[in-house]
PDB file of N, CA and C in Angstrom:
ATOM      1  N   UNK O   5       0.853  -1.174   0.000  1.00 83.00           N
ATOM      2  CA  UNK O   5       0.000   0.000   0.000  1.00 83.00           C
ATOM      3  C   UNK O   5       0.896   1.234   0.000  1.00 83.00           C
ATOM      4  N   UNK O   6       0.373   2.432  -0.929  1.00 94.00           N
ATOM      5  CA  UNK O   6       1.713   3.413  -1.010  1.00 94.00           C
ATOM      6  C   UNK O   6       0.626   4.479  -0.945  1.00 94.00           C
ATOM      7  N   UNK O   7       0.924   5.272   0.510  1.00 96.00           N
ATOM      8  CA  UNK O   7       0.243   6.644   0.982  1.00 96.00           C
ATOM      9  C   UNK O   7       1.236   7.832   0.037  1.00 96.00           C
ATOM     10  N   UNK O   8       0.415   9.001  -0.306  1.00 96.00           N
ATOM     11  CA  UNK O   8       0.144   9.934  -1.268  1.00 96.00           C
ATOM     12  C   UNK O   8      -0.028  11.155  -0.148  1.00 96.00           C
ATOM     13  N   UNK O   9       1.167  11.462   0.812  1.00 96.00           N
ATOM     14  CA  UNK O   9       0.713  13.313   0.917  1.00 96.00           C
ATOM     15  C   UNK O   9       0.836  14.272   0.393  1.00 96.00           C
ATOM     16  N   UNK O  10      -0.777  15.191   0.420  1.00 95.00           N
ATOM     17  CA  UNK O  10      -0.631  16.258  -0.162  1.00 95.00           C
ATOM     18  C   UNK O  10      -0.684  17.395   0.802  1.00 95.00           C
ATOM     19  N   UNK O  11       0.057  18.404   0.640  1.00 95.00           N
ATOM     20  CA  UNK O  11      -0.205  19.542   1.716  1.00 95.00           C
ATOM     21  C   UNK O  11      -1.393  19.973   1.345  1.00 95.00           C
ATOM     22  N   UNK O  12      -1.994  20.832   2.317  1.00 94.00           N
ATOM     23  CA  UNK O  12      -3.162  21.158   2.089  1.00 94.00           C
ATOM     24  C   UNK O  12      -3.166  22.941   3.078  1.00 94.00           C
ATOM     25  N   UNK O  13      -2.765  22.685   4.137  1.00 94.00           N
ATOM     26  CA  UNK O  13      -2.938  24.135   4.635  1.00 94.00           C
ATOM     27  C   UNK O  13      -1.499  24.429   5.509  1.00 94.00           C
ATOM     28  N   UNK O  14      -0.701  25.595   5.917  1.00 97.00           N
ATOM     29  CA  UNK O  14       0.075  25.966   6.501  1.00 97.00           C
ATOM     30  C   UNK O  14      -0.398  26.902   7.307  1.00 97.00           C
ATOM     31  N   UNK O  15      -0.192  27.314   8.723  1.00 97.00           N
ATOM     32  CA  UNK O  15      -0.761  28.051  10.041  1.00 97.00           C
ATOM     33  C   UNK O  15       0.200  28.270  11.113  1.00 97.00           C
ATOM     34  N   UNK O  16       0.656  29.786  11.112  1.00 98.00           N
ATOM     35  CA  UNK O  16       1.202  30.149  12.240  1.00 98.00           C
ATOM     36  C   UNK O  16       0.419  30.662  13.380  1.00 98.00           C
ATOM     37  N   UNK O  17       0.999  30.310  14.626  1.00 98.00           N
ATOM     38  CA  UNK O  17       0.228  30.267  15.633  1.00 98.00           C
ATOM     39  C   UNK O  17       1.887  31.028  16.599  1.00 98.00           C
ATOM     40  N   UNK O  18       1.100  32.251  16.988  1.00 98.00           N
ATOM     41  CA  UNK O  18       1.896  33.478  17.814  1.00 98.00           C
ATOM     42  C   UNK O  18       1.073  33.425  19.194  1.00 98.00           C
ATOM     43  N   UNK O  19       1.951  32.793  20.134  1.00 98.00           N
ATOM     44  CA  UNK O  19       1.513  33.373  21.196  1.00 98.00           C
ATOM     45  C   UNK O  19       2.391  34.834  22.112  1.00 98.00           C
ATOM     46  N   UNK O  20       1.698  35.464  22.890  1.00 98.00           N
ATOM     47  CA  UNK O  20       2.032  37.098  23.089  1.00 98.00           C
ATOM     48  C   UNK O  20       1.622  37.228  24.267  1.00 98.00           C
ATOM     49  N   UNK O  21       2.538  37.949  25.156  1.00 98.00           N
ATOM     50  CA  UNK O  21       1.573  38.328  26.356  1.00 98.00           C
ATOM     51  C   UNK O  21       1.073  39.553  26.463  1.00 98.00           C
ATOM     52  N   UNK O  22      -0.246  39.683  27.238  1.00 96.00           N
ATOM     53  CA  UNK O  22      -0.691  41.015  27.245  1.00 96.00           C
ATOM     54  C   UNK O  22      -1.295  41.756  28.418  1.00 96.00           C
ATOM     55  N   UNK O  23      -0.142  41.214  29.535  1.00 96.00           N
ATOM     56  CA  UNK O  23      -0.081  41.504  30.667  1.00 96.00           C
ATOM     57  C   UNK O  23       0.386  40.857  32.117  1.00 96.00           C
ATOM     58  N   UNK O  24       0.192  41.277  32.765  1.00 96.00           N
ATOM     59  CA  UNK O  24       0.026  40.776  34.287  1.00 96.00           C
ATOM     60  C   UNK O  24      -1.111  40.805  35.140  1.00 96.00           C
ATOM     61  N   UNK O  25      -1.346  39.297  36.002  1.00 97.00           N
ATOM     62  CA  UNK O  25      -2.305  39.336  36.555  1.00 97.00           C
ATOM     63  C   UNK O  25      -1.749  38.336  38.029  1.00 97.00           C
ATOM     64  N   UNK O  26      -2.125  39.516  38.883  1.00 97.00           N
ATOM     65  CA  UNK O  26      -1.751  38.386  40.238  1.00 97.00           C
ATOM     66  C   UNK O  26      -0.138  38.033  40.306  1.00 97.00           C
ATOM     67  N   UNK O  27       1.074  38.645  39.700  1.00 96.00           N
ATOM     68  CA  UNK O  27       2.269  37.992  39.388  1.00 96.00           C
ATOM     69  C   UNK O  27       2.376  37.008  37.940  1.00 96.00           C
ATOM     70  N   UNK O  28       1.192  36.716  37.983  1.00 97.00           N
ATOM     71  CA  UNK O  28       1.423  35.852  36.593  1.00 97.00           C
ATOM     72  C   UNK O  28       0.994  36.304  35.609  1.00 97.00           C
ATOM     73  N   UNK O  29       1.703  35.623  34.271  1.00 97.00           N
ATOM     74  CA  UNK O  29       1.588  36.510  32.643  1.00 97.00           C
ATOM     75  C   UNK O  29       0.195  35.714  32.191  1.00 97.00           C
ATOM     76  N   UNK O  30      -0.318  36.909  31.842  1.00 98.00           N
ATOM     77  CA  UNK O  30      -1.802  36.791  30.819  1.00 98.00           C
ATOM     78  C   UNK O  30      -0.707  35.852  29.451  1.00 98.00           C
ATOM     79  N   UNK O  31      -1.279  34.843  28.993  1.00 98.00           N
ATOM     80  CA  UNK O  31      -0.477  34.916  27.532  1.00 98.00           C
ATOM     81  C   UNK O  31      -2.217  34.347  26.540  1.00 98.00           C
ATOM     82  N   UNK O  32      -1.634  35.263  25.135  1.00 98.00           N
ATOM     83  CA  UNK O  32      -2.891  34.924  24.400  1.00 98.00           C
ATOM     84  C   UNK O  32      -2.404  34.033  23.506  1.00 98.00           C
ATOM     85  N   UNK O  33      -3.265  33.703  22.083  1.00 98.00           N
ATOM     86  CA  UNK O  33      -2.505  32.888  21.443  1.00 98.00           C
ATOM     87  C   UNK O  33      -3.604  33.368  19.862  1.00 98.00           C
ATOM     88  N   UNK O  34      -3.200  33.579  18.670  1.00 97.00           N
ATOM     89  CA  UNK O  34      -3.353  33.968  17.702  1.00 97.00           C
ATOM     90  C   UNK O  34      -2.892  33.253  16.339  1.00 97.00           C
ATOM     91  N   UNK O  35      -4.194  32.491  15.739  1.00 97.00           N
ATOM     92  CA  UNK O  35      -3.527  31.865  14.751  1.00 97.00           C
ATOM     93  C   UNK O  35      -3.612  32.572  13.123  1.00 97.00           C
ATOM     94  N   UNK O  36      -2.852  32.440  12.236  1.00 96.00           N
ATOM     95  CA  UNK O  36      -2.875  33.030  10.668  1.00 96.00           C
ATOM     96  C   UNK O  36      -2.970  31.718  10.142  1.00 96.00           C
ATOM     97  N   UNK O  37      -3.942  31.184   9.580  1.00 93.00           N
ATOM     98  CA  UNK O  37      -4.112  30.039   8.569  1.00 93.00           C
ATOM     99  C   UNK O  37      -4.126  30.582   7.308  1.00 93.00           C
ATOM    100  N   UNK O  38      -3.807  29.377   6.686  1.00 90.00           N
ATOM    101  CA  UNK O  38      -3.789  29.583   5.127  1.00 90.00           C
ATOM    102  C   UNK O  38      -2.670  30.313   4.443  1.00 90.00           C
ATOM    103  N   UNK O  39      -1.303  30.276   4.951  1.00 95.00           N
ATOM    104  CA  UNK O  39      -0.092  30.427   4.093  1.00 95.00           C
ATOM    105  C   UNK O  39      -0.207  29.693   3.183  1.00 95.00           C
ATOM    106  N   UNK O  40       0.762  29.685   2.444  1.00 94.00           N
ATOM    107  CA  UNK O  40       1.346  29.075   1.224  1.00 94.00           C
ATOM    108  C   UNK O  40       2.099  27.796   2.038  1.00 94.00           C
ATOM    109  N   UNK O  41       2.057  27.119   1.773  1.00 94.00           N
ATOM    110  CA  UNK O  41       2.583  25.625   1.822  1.00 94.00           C
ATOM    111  C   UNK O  41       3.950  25.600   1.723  1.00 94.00           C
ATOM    112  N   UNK O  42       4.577  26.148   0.871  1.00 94.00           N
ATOM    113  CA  UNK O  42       5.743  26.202   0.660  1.00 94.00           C
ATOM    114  C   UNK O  42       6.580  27.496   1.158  1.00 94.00           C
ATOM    115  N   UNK O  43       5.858  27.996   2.010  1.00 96.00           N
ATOM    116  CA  UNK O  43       6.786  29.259   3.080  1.00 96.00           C
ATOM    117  C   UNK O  43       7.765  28.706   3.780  1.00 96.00           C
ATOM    118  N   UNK O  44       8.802  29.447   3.566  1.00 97.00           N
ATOM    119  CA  UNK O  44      10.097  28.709   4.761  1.00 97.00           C
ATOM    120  C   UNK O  44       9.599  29.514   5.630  1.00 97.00           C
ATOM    121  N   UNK O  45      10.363  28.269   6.805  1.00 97.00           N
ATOM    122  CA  UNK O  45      10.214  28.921   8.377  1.00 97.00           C
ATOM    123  C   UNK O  45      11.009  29.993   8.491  1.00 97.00           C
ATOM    124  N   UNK O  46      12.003  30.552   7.997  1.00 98.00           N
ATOM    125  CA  UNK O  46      12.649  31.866   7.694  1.00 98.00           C
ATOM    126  C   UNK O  46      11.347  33.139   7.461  1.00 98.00           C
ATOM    127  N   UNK O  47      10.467  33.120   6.490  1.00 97.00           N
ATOM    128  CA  UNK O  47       9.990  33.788   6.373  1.00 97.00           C
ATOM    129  C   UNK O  47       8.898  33.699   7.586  1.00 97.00           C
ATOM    130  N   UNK O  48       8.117  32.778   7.809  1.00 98.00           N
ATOM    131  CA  UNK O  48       7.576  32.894   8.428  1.00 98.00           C
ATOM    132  C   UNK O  48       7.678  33.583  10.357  1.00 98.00           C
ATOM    133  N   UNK O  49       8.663  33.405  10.879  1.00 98.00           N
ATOM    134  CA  UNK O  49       9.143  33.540  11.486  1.00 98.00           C
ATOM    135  C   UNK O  49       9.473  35.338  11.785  1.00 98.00           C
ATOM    136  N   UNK O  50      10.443  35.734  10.787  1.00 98.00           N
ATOM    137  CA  UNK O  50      10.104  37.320  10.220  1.00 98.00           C
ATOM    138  C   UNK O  50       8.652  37.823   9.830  1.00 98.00           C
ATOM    139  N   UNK O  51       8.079  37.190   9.541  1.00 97.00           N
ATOM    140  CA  UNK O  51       6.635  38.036   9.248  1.00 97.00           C
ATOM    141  C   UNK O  51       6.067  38.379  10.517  1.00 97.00           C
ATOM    142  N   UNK O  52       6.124  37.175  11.754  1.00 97.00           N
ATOM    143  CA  UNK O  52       5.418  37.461  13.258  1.00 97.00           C
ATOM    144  C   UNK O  52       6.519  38.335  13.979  1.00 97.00           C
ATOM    145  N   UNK O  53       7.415  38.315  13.646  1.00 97.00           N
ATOM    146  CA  UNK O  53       8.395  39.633  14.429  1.00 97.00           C
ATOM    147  C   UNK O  53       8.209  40.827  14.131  1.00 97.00           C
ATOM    148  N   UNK O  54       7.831  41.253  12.748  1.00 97.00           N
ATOM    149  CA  UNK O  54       7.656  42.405  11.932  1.00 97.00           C
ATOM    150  C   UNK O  54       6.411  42.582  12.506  1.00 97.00           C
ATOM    151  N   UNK O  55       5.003  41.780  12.570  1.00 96.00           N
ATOM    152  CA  UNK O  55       3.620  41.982  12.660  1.00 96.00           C
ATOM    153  C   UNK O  55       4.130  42.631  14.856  1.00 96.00           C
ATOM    154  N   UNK O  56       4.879  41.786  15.070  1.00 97.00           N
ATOM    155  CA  UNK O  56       4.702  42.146  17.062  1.00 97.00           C
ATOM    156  C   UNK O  56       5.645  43.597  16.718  1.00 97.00           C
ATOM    157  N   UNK O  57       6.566  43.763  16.092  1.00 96.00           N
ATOM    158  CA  UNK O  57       7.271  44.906  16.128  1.00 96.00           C
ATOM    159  C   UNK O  57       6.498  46.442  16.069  1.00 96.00           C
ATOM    160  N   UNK O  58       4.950  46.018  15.755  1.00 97.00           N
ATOM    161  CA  UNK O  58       3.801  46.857  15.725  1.00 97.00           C
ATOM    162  C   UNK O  58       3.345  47.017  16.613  1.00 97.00           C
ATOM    163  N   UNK O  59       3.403  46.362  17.251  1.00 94.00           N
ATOM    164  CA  UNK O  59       1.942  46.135  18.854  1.00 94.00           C
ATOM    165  C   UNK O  59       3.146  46.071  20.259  1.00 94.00           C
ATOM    166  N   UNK O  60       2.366  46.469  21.251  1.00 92.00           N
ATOM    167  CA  UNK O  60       2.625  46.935  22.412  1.00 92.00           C
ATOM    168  C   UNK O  60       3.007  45.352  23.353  1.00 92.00           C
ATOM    169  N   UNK O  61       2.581  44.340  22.429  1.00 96.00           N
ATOM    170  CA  UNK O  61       3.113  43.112  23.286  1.00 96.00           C
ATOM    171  C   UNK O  61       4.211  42.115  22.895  1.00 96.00           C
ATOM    172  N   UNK O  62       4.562  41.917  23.676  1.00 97.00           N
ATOM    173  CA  UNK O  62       6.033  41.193  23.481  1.00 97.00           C
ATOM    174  C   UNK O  62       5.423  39.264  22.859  1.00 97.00           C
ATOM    175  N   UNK O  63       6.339  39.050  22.194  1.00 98.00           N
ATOM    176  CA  UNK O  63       5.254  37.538  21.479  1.00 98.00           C
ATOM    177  C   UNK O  63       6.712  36.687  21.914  1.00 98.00           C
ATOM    178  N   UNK O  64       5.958  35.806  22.480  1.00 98.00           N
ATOM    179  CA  UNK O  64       6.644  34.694  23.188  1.00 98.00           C
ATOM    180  C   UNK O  64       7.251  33.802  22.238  1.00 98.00           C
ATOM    181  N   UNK O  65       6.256  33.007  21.148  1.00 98.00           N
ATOM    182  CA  UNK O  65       6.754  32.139  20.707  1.00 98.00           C
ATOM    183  C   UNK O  65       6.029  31.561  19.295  1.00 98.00           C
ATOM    184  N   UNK O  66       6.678  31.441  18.422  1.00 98.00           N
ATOM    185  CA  UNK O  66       6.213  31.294  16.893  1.00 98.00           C
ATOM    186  C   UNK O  66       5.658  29.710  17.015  1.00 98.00           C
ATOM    187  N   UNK O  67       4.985  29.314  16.091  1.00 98.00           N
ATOM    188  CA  UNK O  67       4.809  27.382  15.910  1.00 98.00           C
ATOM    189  C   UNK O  67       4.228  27.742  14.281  1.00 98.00           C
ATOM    190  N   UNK O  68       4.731  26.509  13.775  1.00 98.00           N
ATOM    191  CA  UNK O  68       4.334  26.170  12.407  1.00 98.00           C
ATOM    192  C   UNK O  68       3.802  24.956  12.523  1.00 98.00           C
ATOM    193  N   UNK O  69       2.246  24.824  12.061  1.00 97.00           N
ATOM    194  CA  UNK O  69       1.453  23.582  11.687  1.00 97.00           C
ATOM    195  C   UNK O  69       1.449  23.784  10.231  1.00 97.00           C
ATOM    196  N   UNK O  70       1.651  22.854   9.868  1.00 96.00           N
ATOM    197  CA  UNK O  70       1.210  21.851   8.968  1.00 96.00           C
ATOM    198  C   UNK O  70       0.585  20.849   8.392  1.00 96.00           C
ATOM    199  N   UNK O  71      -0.573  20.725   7.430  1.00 95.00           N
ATOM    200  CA  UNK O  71      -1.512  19.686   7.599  1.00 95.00           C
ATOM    201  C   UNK O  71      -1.481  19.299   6.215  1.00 95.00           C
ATOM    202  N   UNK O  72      -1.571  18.077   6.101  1.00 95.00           N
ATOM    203  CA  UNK O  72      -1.230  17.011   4.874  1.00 95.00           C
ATOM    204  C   UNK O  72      -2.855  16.311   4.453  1.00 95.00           C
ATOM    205  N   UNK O  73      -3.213  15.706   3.578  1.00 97.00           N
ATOM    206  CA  UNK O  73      -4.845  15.047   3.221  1.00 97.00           C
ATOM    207  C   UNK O  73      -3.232  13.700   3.155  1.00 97.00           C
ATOM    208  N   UNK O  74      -3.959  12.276   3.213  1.00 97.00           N
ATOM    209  CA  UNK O  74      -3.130  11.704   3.317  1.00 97.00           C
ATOM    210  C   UNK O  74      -4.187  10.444   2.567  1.00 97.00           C
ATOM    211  N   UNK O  75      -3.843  10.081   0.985  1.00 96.00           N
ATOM    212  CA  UNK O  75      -4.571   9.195   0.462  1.00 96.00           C
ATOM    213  C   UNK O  75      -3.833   7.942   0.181  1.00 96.00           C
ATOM    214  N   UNK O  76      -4.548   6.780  -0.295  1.00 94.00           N
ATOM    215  CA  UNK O  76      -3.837   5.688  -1.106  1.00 94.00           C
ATOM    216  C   UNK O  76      -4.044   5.742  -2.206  1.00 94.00           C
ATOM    217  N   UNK O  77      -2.959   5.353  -2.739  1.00 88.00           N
ATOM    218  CA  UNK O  77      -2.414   5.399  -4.127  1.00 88.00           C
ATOM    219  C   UNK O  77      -3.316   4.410  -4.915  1.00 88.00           C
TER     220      UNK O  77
END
């Protein structure tokens, strides 16, 4: 049996904090679906630094999902 992936969607997911509460950090979390499939993590990566380099909150941490349809051949 010979599986067939196809990409199908790419989604960065920025989480940011946007405050303090009690000593501890508020953190939110913000996803962008629907890149291009074929974005390097280079770019991607620079695009959420450039987008926080706008806003008043400091962004913790980038993630790249990736999702495949996964058929038989």
């Amino acid at each position: 049996m010979s599986i067939i992936s196809t990409p199908l969607v790419t989604e960065m997911i920025l989480r940011y904090q946007t405050g303090m509460v009690n000593g501890s950090p508020v953190i939110r979390q913000k996803s962008i679906s629907w890149l291009k499939t074929d974005t390097t993590d280079e770019d991607i990566y620079e695009v959420a630094v450039a987008l926080f380099e706008l806003l008043d909150y400091p962004l913790i941490s980038v993630t790249r999902n990736n999702r495949f349809e996964l058929i038989e051949e």
